[in-house]
């Protein structure tokens, strides 16, 4: 029986045939250091081509110097890009995968910090995110832009690619700004009527098609809906634009997305944005363009969902970015009927947050951007351990045994990697379930998907035959002399003293806590989400971290049948400051506001006395009272649970700590360190990826 027959049917893209209907859509990577594609790009795209992806659209490339939001942008108009195209093509095309360049201008949705040039736009309307007033493009500059697209297309042809995709209509970028009455206030030939607003798009399509031979593919990316924006373009408007594009007979497909920077969760919705949230609008676009192939995106993560899209005729190709970041092997696993083995994209948007500071990474796929070293396990697994054959002193030398203590994300990843490298692994966890602090977060409905991180790892460990001992608080006496190597992932515990990072002297061992933090009505995240303590009606959450923990606790307490009165107080500039890079802070804040949660910034905890809490303004010291407050939840940091690590390190040679027991941080750090620790302990060098 063939699994997912619609998904694995060949497709047509103008002059080319695709081997299946899976499309890796464009997304930023920050893998470049010189504005061309790198060897890292080649390994990254090549890995996904080798595993069965039919079409890959590489990350967006600038067609003009005024479109440089970051230093890590590939410049499609520079001749130096040609040789780098050939490097990536050599890694991708031998696998039968079509490789496309995406040509793009951001318009007002950037600033001039990198380019040092004025931002271009149809009208001088600033972006809500970047806030810089743009320069209104002249007729000569519009001509220059058209030439930039044509020149960039010609260089992609010289680079041996299979085609190009015109970008800039979707996501509120420059061509979309010309199309939308909300952002185009011109009175010349490029403003006013739809004929005029479409004029620039038509010119670019014509010039790009002229630059690309008929043997190659030309596509275009549009929106299916801009969202609820005054005078913005909705699905019916985009369907008409799609009809006009199809009528040019110059493009071979339309790729459909959604949203602008006024609502970025329509573009790349984080959990709990519904799976497949863009399908309905895309289906309307497909109905408007006849036989022209259409690509759908929008949190399509499972083969069953993808198959349904194709069977219903909602689209002709299924596009994925984040899911194929999470698991490069998605296509092969789907083809083999192993959908449950696919590492799920959990909508954490760590990938998006990562490129704000460094290269692309995934919250629980450590191989991303390190494919040349980490994509495949470099050893053939030996016969795995089973629950009935635990490691013993008499067999450990031949079995090359590894003990892992702690079944949070760090321990689970370390255990799985060690097992994949052929080692006999026993995993100890003092709790009755795996998951660690991810399990706490998953107690909140909006973050339920995050359990996919640790549940997937647990499932893979069971399939690998790893011995998992739950409810076992391992000690040094239990472990010493029983294994060849030890990975300690015992995590961390919440601090209960109430001090923020503004008071470093108060973090010293033995320093007195904030007065009142020892009261019965003071709790931690572990109490609320881990132990599920039932809190009273009025709750103050004191946050010093700015990450998701305080927000999740507040949402948990204020939502559902609980409906407690909740306030978050933080000394930071705004509540949830750590979510800025993942772009979902507005949607998270919106959920909290709708639940009635009060958000207070710029204050720190001074004292708790019975049901009265005293806060102080961090700028002028002015005192504020909150009364009555029935309960306080402290989210002020974690203490590394490193006792076992220290004790075992004193008596065993091969011991390494990973994750929070070394230093409390993020899920990504835990997974990353678990991967590297397992490789080092079993003798596989990881120096090149550290």
XYZ file of C-alpha atoms in Angstrom:
690
model
C 0.000 0.000 0.000
C 1.287 3.452 -0.873
C 1.000 5.945 1.958
C -0.519 9.357 1.135
C -0.982 8.865 -2.616
C -2.008 12.470 -3.319
C 1.012 13.827 -1.472
C 3.390 11.599 -3.410
C 1.897 12.155 -6.856
C 4.208 14.022 -9.265
C 3.227 17.614 -9.987
C 3.630 20.076 -12.818
C 5.207 23.528 -12.559
C 5.149 24.981 -16.035
C 7.960 23.228 -17.921
C 9.078 21.131 -14.937
C 7.807 18.020 -13.146
C 8.086 17.589 -9.374
C 8.556 14.223 -7.699
C 5.888 14.910 -5.061
C 3.818 17.796 -3.677
C 5.984 18.851 -0.705
C 7.487 22.325 -0.971
C 9.961 23.934 1.412
C 8.997 27.601 1.372
C 11.387 30.496 1.855
C 12.517 31.599 5.308
C 15.437 33.578 6.702
C 18.476 31.677 7.993
C 21.280 34.174 8.695
C 23.740 31.583 7.383
C 25.586 34.124 5.230
C 28.484 36.351 6.198
C 29.141 37.935 2.806
C 25.652 38.407 1.276
C 25.898 35.205 -0.781
C 24.754 31.646 -0.139
C 27.193 29.666 1.990
C 28.326 26.084 2.460
C 25.971 25.992 5.439
C 23.080 26.840 3.115
C 24.151 24.033 0.798
C 24.218 21.480 3.606
C 20.924 22.740 5.040
C 18.967 22.662 1.782
C 20.820 19.588 0.554
C 19.773 17.591 3.597
C 16.094 18.311 2.944
C 16.460 17.564 -0.762
C 18.131 14.246 0.017
C 15.228 13.345 2.309
C 12.627 13.893 -0.412
C 11.429 17.517 -0.565
C 10.251 18.207 -4.125
C 10.759 21.978 -4.371
C 12.854 24.353 -2.272
C 12.468 28.114 -2.443
C 15.584 29.557 -0.845
C 15.419 32.466 1.540
C 14.361 35.884 0.298
C 17.072 37.813 -1.525
C 17.182 41.590 -1.885
C 16.747 43.036 -5.377
C 17.931 46.509 -4.366
C 20.277 48.029 -1.736
C 17.326 49.698 0.044
C 15.982 46.298 1.190
C 18.413 45.198 3.903
C 16.730 44.628 7.273
C 19.674 42.597 8.600
C 23.342 42.109 7.790
C 22.686 38.466 6.876
C 20.662 39.154 3.716
C 21.674 37.646 0.380
C 21.951 40.311 -2.337
C 20.332 38.958 -5.496
C 21.450 41.887 -7.641
C 25.197 41.386 -7.051
C 27.117 39.150 -9.522
C 28.899 37.503 -6.576
C 25.695 35.595 -5.827
C 25.992 33.485 -8.983
C 28.741 31.139 -7.834
C 26.975 30.632 -4.503
C 23.790 29.639 -6.358
C 25.833 26.971 -8.126
C 27.155 25.675 -4.799
C 23.661 25.190 -3.393
C 22.355 23.777 -6.675
C 25.100 21.140 -6.645
C 23.884 19.990 -3.226
C 20.180 20.004 -4.089
C 19.485 19.236 -7.741
C 21.148 15.773 -7.913
C 18.381 14.561 -5.584
C 15.688 15.556 -8.086
C 14.620 18.640 -6.142
C 13.789 21.899 -7.910
C 15.645 24.906 -6.501
C 14.245 28.430 -6.748
C 15.472 31.897 -5.792
C 13.049 34.298 -4.120
C 13.367 37.925 -5.279
C 12.151 40.482 -2.763
C 11.898 44.059 -1.573
C 10.569 44.895 1.873
C 9.549 48.483 1.210
C 8.530 50.246 4.431
C 8.867 47.081 6.537
C 12.513 47.738 7.367
C 14.740 50.629 8.387
C 17.931 52.266 7.164
C 20.263 51.077 9.921
C 21.976 48.412 7.804
C 21.677 49.941 4.336
C 22.234 53.578 5.413
C 19.817 54.456 2.623
C 16.302 55.896 2.840
C 13.564 53.287 3.050
C 11.489 53.075 -0.142
C 7.690 52.903 -0.230
C 4.819 54.010 -2.480
C 3.828 56.630 0.123
C 5.553 58.011 3.247
C 3.671 55.756 5.684
C 5.839 54.188 8.431
C 5.771 50.518 9.395
C 4.253 49.867 12.806
C 7.267 47.702 13.738
C 10.202 49.668 12.267
C 8.595 53.141 12.653
C 10.849 54.860 10.102
C 9.263 57.360 7.719
C 9.908 56.088 4.176
C 10.852 57.982 1.062
C 8.035 58.155 -1.528
C 9.437 56.500 -4.622
C 9.745 58.561 -7.792
C 8.893 57.257 -11.259
C 12.618 56.854 -11.954
C 13.073 54.827 -8.758
C 10.155 52.607 -9.728
C 11.948 51.920 -12.998
C 15.103 51.168 -11.010
C 13.186 48.670 -8.884
C 11.855 46.890 -11.980
C 15.401 46.649 -13.296
C 16.514 45.254 -9.934
C 14.013 42.388 -10.208
C 14.996 41.692 -13.827
C 18.729 41.810 -13.094
C 18.300 39.522 -10.085
C 16.299 37.030 -12.149
C 19.018 36.950 -14.814
C 21.682 36.221 -12.186
C 19.577 33.335 -10.842
C 19.499 31.915 -14.369
C 23.285 32.249 -14.583
C 23.534 30.423 -11.254
C 21.923 27.300 -12.685
C 18.750 27.372 -10.615
C 15.435 25.898 -11.743
C 13.554 29.157 -11.489
C 12.644 32.221 -9.469
C 9.797 33.346 -7.254
C 8.700 36.987 -7.236
C 8.177 38.081 -3.638
C 7.089 41.421 -2.251
C 3.312 41.139 -2.705
C 2.791 39.023 0.423
C 3.367 40.002 4.053
C 2.922 43.709 3.396
C 6.234 44.082 1.545
C 6.829 46.702 -1.143
C 4.667 45.347 -3.976
C 1.877 44.648 -1.518
C 2.221 48.239 -0.325
C 1.602 49.411 -3.881
C -1.430 47.117 -4.159
C -3.097 48.121 -0.884
C -5.146 51.340 -0.577
C -4.115 51.364 3.091
C -0.498 52.123 2.173
C -0.673 53.486 -1.375
C -1.874 57.102 -1.359
C -0.389 58.045 -4.729
C -2.219 60.073 -7.371
C -0.004 59.177 -10.345
C -0.083 56.141 -12.666
C 0.759 53.837 -9.730
C -2.025 54.883 -7.363
C -5.802 55.078 -7.162
C -7.529 52.388 -9.237
C -6.615 48.720 -9.034
C -5.362 48.945 -12.624
C -2.868 51.585 -11.498
C -1.924 49.854 -8.243
C -1.332 46.605 -10.138
C 0.796 48.329 -12.798
C 4.131 47.806 -11.001
C 3.407 44.123 -10.344
C 2.545 43.613 -14.017
C 5.761 45.299 -15.150
C 7.889 43.156 -12.828
C 6.189 39.935 -13.927
C 6.809 40.807 -17.573
C 10.477 41.703 -17.055
C 11.242 38.688 -14.880
C 9.572 36.330 -17.345
C 11.604 37.875 -20.147
C 14.807 37.273 -18.162
C 13.987 33.627 -17.379
C 14.005 31.034 -20.209
C 10.796 29.130 -20.954
C 12.536 25.975 -19.699
C 12.657 27.441 -16.185
C 9.962 28.180 -13.618
C 8.634 31.611 -12.673
C 6.327 31.851 -9.668
C 4.926 34.568 -7.472
C 4.011 34.829 -3.800
C 0.882 36.700 -2.767
C -1.337 37.048 0.262
C -4.693 35.379 0.761
C -5.674 37.963 3.374
C -3.938 40.985 4.899
C -6.001 40.755 8.068
C -8.324 43.256 9.669
C -6.703 46.494 8.457
C -8.597 49.631 7.490
C -8.660 49.768 3.659
C -6.505 46.636 3.591
C -6.794 43.777 1.127
C -8.999 40.841 2.114
C -9.454 37.470 0.432
C -11.835 38.716 -2.290
C -9.348 41.461 -3.202
C -6.459 39.030 -3.418
C -8.550 36.626 -5.488
C -8.984 39.418 -8.048
C -5.254 40.169 -7.957
C -4.566 36.454 -8.450
C -6.882 36.418 -11.486
C -4.938 39.294 -12.985
C -1.654 37.495 -12.351
C -2.967 34.319 -13.961
C -4.203 36.322 -16.950
C -0.651 37.428 -17.740
C 0.131 33.776 -18.616
C 3.671 34.588 -17.465
C 3.860 32.686 -14.164
C 3.840 28.958 -13.494
C 2.440 28.971 -9.968
C 1.135 31.153 -7.138
C 2.287 30.637 -3.554
C -0.191 32.007 -1.018
C 0.491 33.265 2.494
C -1.198 35.803 4.791
C -0.694 38.826 6.991
C 1.409 41.974 7.219
C 3.558 43.375 10.005
C 0.391 44.748 11.578
C -0.434 41.131 12.518
C 2.575 38.888 12.102
C 0.856 35.872 13.650
C -1.123 35.633 10.401
C 2.236 35.119 8.677
C 3.887 32.663 11.067
C 1.450 31.980 13.842
C 2.878 30.573 17.044
C 1.014 28.117 19.252
C -1.985 28.296 19.784
C -2.599 29.588 16.245
C -4.716 26.809 14.677
C -3.077 24.322 12.367
C -3.853 25.069 8.744
C -5.130 28.555 9.519
C -4.448 29.794 5.978
C -6.121 26.962 4.072
C -9.563 28.536 3.627
C -8.267 31.751 2.064
C -5.845 29.829 -0.153
C -8.658 27.625 -1.385
C -10.481 30.767 -2.517
C -7.394 31.891 -4.421
C -7.120 28.516 -6.121
C -10.738 28.751 -7.263
C -9.944 32.087 -8.906
C -6.965 31.030 -11.056
C -8.174 28.024 -13.029
C -5.469 25.442 -13.694
C -2.572 27.536 -12.378
C -0.912 25.548 -9.551
C -1.266 27.006 -6.050
C 0.928 26.423 -2.977
C -0.646 26.557 0.492
C 1.164 27.231 3.798
C 0.185 27.957 7.398
C 1.033 25.445 10.124
C 0.495 22.357 7.996
C 2.499 19.871 10.010
C 1.218 16.325 9.517
C 0.978 14.086 6.430
C -2.719 13.535 7.144
C -3.366 17.276 7.043
C -1.304 17.677 3.867
C -3.093 14.789 2.163
C -6.470 16.283 3.073
C -5.527 19.629 1.533
C -4.677 17.959 -1.765
C -7.661 15.611 -1.820
C -10.078 18.486 -1.192
C -8.473 20.547 -3.934
C -7.570 23.418 -1.612
C -4.152 23.623 -3.232
C -1.826 21.731 -5.559
C 1.315 21.801 -3.398
C 1.784 21.846 0.363
C 4.340 24.352 1.592
C 6.187 24.074 4.872
C 8.974 26.038 6.472
C 9.005 25.529 10.248
C 7.929 21.878 10.052
C 10.797 21.071 7.700
C 13.122 23.013 9.970
C 11.977 20.799 12.842
C 12.367 17.574 10.849
C 14.326 17.423 7.613
C 13.193 13.793 7.256
C 9.455 14.611 7.134
C 8.956 13.411 3.557
C 10.683 10.065 3.980
C 8.894 9.319 7.222
C 5.553 10.167 5.614
C 6.335 7.948 2.618
C 7.149 5.052 4.944
C 3.945 5.514 6.943
C 5.840 6.646 10.033
C 3.957 9.862 10.715
C 4.318 9.357 14.473
C 8.099 9.453 14.117
C 8.052 12.962 12.646
C 9.545 15.484 15.066
C 6.689 17.978 15.406
C 6.893 21.725 14.971
C 5.370 22.920 18.236
C 4.855 26.549 17.251
C 7.432 27.853 19.732
C 8.833 30.265 17.105
C 12.341 29.782 18.499
C 13.439 29.628 14.857
C 12.148 33.141 14.281
C 13.607 34.443 17.530
C 17.015 32.915 16.781
C 17.665 34.914 13.618
C 17.307 38.183 15.530
C 20.744 37.492 17.069
C 22.388 34.560 15.333
C 21.851 31.880 12.715
C 18.672 29.840 12.380
C 18.047 27.147 14.974
C 15.119 24.994 16.121
C 13.970 24.633 19.712
C 14.329 20.840 19.548
C 16.216 19.916 16.379
C 19.894 20.502 17.225
C 21.032 19.655 13.672
C 19.601 22.823 12.109
C 22.455 24.804 10.588
C 24.840 22.001 11.596
C 23.694 19.435 9.021
C 27.215 18.656 7.817
C 28.063 17.320 11.281
C 24.842 16.448 13.103
C 22.278 15.442 10.494
C 22.982 11.727 10.788
C 24.227 9.599 13.670
C 27.795 8.509 12.793
C 27.557 5.053 14.313
C 25.531 1.902 13.814
C 23.428 1.239 16.935
C 24.146 -1.921 18.830
C 21.374 -4.042 20.296
C 19.526 -1.632 22.586
C 18.926 -2.222 26.253
C 15.474 -3.321 27.359
C 13.723 -2.927 30.730
C 14.540 -6.576 31.486
C 18.265 -6.208 30.788
C 19.590 -3.215 32.755
C 23.278 -2.420 32.739
C 25.372 -4.263 35.322
C 29.009 -3.979 36.364
C 29.822 -7.252 34.622
C 28.474 -6.119 31.249
C 29.138 -2.402 31.204
C 32.530 -2.615 29.470
C 31.112 -4.450 26.468
C 27.814 -2.591 26.486
C 29.412 0.878 26.661
C 26.702 1.915 29.086
C 25.485 5.439 29.835
C 23.349 6.614 32.735
C 21.266 9.740 32.208
C 19.685 11.337 35.262
C 16.735 13.631 34.619
C 14.024 13.292 31.975
C 13.529 16.913 31.024
C 14.474 18.055 27.514
C 18.225 17.892 28.228
C 18.182 14.371 29.623
C 15.769 13.036 27.028
C 17.844 14.416 24.146
C 21.087 13.116 25.645
C 19.572 9.668 26.173
C 18.233 9.453 22.624
C 21.471 10.610 21.009
C 23.515 8.162 23.078
C 21.148 5.364 22.076
C 21.347 6.369 18.412
C 25.126 6.199 18.720
C 24.907 2.574 19.797
C 25.194 2.943 23.557
C 23.164 1.127 26.181
C 21.266 3.832 28.031
C 19.388 3.890 31.307
C 17.379 7.021 32.084
C 16.460 7.893 35.668
C 13.702 10.368 36.588
C 12.459 11.101 40.102
C 9.011 12.212 38.896
C 6.349 9.842 37.620
C 6.425 11.365 34.124
C 8.991 12.677 31.701
C 9.096 16.263 30.465
C 10.528 18.346 33.297
C 9.588 22.020 33.137
C 8.157 21.590 29.633
C 5.492 19.484 31.333
C 4.644 22.461 33.555
C 4.283 24.786 30.583
C 2.152 22.237 28.763
C -0.401 22.424 31.569
C -1.514 25.730 30.016
C -3.851 25.197 27.063
C -2.129 27.751 24.823
C 1.181 25.905 25.256
C -0.124 22.338 25.076
C 1.707 21.808 21.782
C 5.043 22.349 23.518
C 4.623 18.905 25.041
C 5.497 17.644 21.573
C 9.131 18.405 22.393
C 9.427 15.973 25.273
C 6.638 13.553 24.310
C 8.311 12.963 20.942
C 11.663 12.322 22.618
C 10.052 9.953 25.119
C 8.329 8.022 22.336
C 11.585 7.718 20.398
C 13.384 6.461 23.505
C 10.768 3.756 24.017
C 11.125 2.679 20.395
C 14.898 2.583 20.819
C 14.547 0.262 23.810
C 16.076 2.666 26.326
C 15.456 1.693 29.945
C 13.409 4.448 31.614
C 13.101 4.342 35.380
C 10.439 6.773 36.515
C 9.847 7.602 40.157
C 13.502 6.877 40.898
C 15.508 9.634 42.570
C 18.975 8.434 41.633
C 21.842 9.036 44.066
C 25.590 8.871 43.680
C 25.591 5.682 45.734
C 23.093 4.105 43.301
C 25.085 5.004 40.236
C 28.777 4.888 41.091
C 30.600 2.046 39.379
C 27.535 0.869 37.504
C 28.030 2.653 34.166
C 30.797 3.773 31.855
C 29.556 7.349 31.570
C 27.079 9.655 33.270
C 25.034 12.561 31.971
C 23.417 14.614 34.707
C 20.338 16.620 33.731
C 18.691 17.223 37.091
C 17.380 20.644 36.152
C 16.662 23.527 38.465
C 14.247 24.683 41.153
C 12.462 28.037 41.434
C 13.978 30.707 43.676
C 11.697 31.762 46.517
C 13.522 34.787 47.942
C 11.764 37.351 45.729
C 14.827 39.390 44.767
C 15.261 40.672 41.222
C 18.485 41.043 39.259
C 18.542 44.693 40.350
C 19.717 43.499 43.791
C 22.776 41.283 43.149
C 24.040 41.528 46.732
C 20.818 39.929 47.956
C 21.471 36.825 45.870
C 24.375 35.806 48.121
C 23.897 32.520 50.002
C 22.310 33.187 53.367
C 21.082 36.678 52.468
C 17.627 37.499 53.849
C 14.683 37.139 51.481
C 12.202 39.854 50.586
C 10.051 40.257 53.716
C 6.958 38.092 53.563
C 8.057 35.672 50.857
C 7.917 32.891 53.432
C 4.175 33.343 53.938
C 1.779 30.479 53.223
C 0.260 32.342 50.285
C 3.504 32.755 48.287
C 4.022 30.263 45.470
C 6.246 29.500 42.459
C 5.678 28.363 38.901
C 6.371 24.810 39.998
C 3.627 25.048 42.610
C 1.056 26.445 40.199
C 1.785 24.528 36.992
C 3.755 21.547 38.273
C 1.966 20.724 41.523
C -1.344 22.262 40.400
C -1.873 24.037 43.736
C -5.331 25.592 43.949
C -4.801 29.323 44.457
C -7.246 31.858 45.930
C -9.207 34.440 43.929
C -6.782 37.383 43.668
C -3.222 36.688 42.465
C -0.176 38.877 41.867
C 2.511 37.365 39.630
C 5.926 38.931 40.255
C 8.120 38.486 37.167
C 11.829 39.207 36.817
C 12.508 37.036 33.758
C 10.331 38.421 30.978
C 9.908 34.990 29.381
C 6.822 32.819 28.970
C 6.601 31.498 32.502
C 4.862 34.454 34.118
C 2.585 34.893 31.117
C 1.631 31.220 31.118
C 0.902 31.234 34.853
C -1.281 34.329 34.490
C -3.180 32.853 31.555
C -3.655 29.594 33.424
C -5.038 31.341 36.505
C -7.246 33.854 34.703
C -8.643 31.517 32.062
C -11.143 28.690 31.916
C -13.375 28.054 34.895
C -10.816 29.505 37.325
C -11.320 33.168 36.367
C -9.080 34.554 39.068
C -8.208 38.231 39.193
C -4.572 38.373 38.068
C -1.915 41.042 37.781
C 1.621 40.635 36.435
C 4.160 43.046 37.937
C 7.661 43.268 36.469
C 10.627 45.588 36.889
C 11.241 45.307 33.116
C 10.177 47.936 30.580
C 7.147 45.845 29.631
C 5.565 42.539 30.505
C 6.869 39.692 28.331
C 9.955 41.554 27.143
C 11.640 38.262 26.261
C 9.025 37.436 23.613
C 9.928 40.352 21.368
C 12.112 38.322 19.011
C 9.575 35.502 18.557
C 7.055 38.143 17.420
C 4.116 36.640 19.313
C 4.117 39.096 22.223
C 1.164 41.089 20.799
C -0.962 37.956 20.489
C 0.000 36.724 23.976
C -0.677 40.178 25.434
C -4.011 40.236 23.641
C -5.032 36.931 25.222
C -4.117 38.220 28.676
C -5.946 41.514 28.165
C -9.089 39.694 27.074
C -8.898 37.637 30.253
C -8.700 40.838 32.298
C -5.083 40.396 33.403
C -3.512 43.656 34.566
C -0.008 44.287 33.232
C 2.282 46.506 35.334
C 5.855 47.320 34.301
C 8.712 49.177 35.957
C 8.011 47.981 39.514
C 9.731 45.552 41.875
C 8.634 43.673 44.956
C 9.408 45.320 48.320
C 7.317 43.441 50.874
C 4.447 41.023 51.351
C 2.470 41.389 54.579
C -0.604 39.227 54.928
C -2.801 40.238 51.960
C -1.018 43.493 51.177
C 1.875 43.717 48.706
C 4.191 46.698 48.471
C 5.851 47.467 45.136
C 8.314 50.218 44.251
C 8.798 52.123 41.023
C 12.258 51.123 39.776
C 12.935 54.627 38.456
C 11.930 56.912 41.337
C 11.371 54.532 44.259
C 7.749 55.578 44.736
C 5.842 52.962 46.737
C 2.631 51.348 45.497
C 0.210 49.143 47.406
C -1.788 46.180 46.140
C -4.540 45.106 48.507
C -6.122 42.664 48.925
C -3.824 40.109 47.285
C -4.773 36.560 48.216
C -1.686 34.929 46.682
C 1.668 35.870 45.171
C 3.466 33.817 42.519
C 7.215 34.441 42.240
C 8.838 34.101 38.815
C 12.247 35.441 39.773
C 14.726 32.848 38.574
C 15.892 29.287 39.151
C 18.601 27.601 41.207
C 20.682 24.905 39.510
C 20.064 21.488 41.070
C 23.711 20.488 40.762
C 24.228 18.437 43.933
C 24.344 15.075 42.163
C 26.593 16.486 39.444
C 29.114 17.689 42.003
C 28.981 14.520 44.088
C 29.304 12.109 41.176
C 32.044 14.162 39.508
C 34.179 13.654 42.604
C 34.110 9.854 42.313
C 33.644 9.087 38.585
C 35.727 10.117 35.594
C 33.163 10.338 32.769
C 30.545 12.740 34.124
C 29.020 15.739 32.383
C 26.216 18.090 33.331
C 23.733 19.501 30.833
C 20.902 21.995 30.871
C 19.593 23.778 33.931
C 21.728 21.876 36.454
C 24.697 23.697 34.904
C 22.933 27.049 34.489
C 19.158 27.585 34.243
C 18.309 28.724 30.710
C 16.037 27.852 27.776
C 14.641 24.658 26.257
C 16.902 25.069 23.231
C 20.029 25.155 25.417
C 18.942 21.993 27.207
C 18.374 20.082 23.963
C 21.577 21.385 22.393
C 23.735 20.461 25.373
C 22.108 17.039 25.635
C 23.031 16.327 22.011
C 26.640 17.461 22.358
C 27.213 15.783 25.725
C 26.112 12.398 24.438
C 28.417 12.688 21.442
C 31.396 13.693 23.539
C 30.945 10.968 26.119
C 30.743 8.233 23.526
C 33.815 9.501 21.696
C 32.200 11.353 18.795
C 33.843 14.730 18.356
C 31.478 17.676 18.636
C 34.122 20.386 18.727
C 33.210 21.679 15.289
C 29.611 22.374 16.317
C 30.111 23.783 19.792
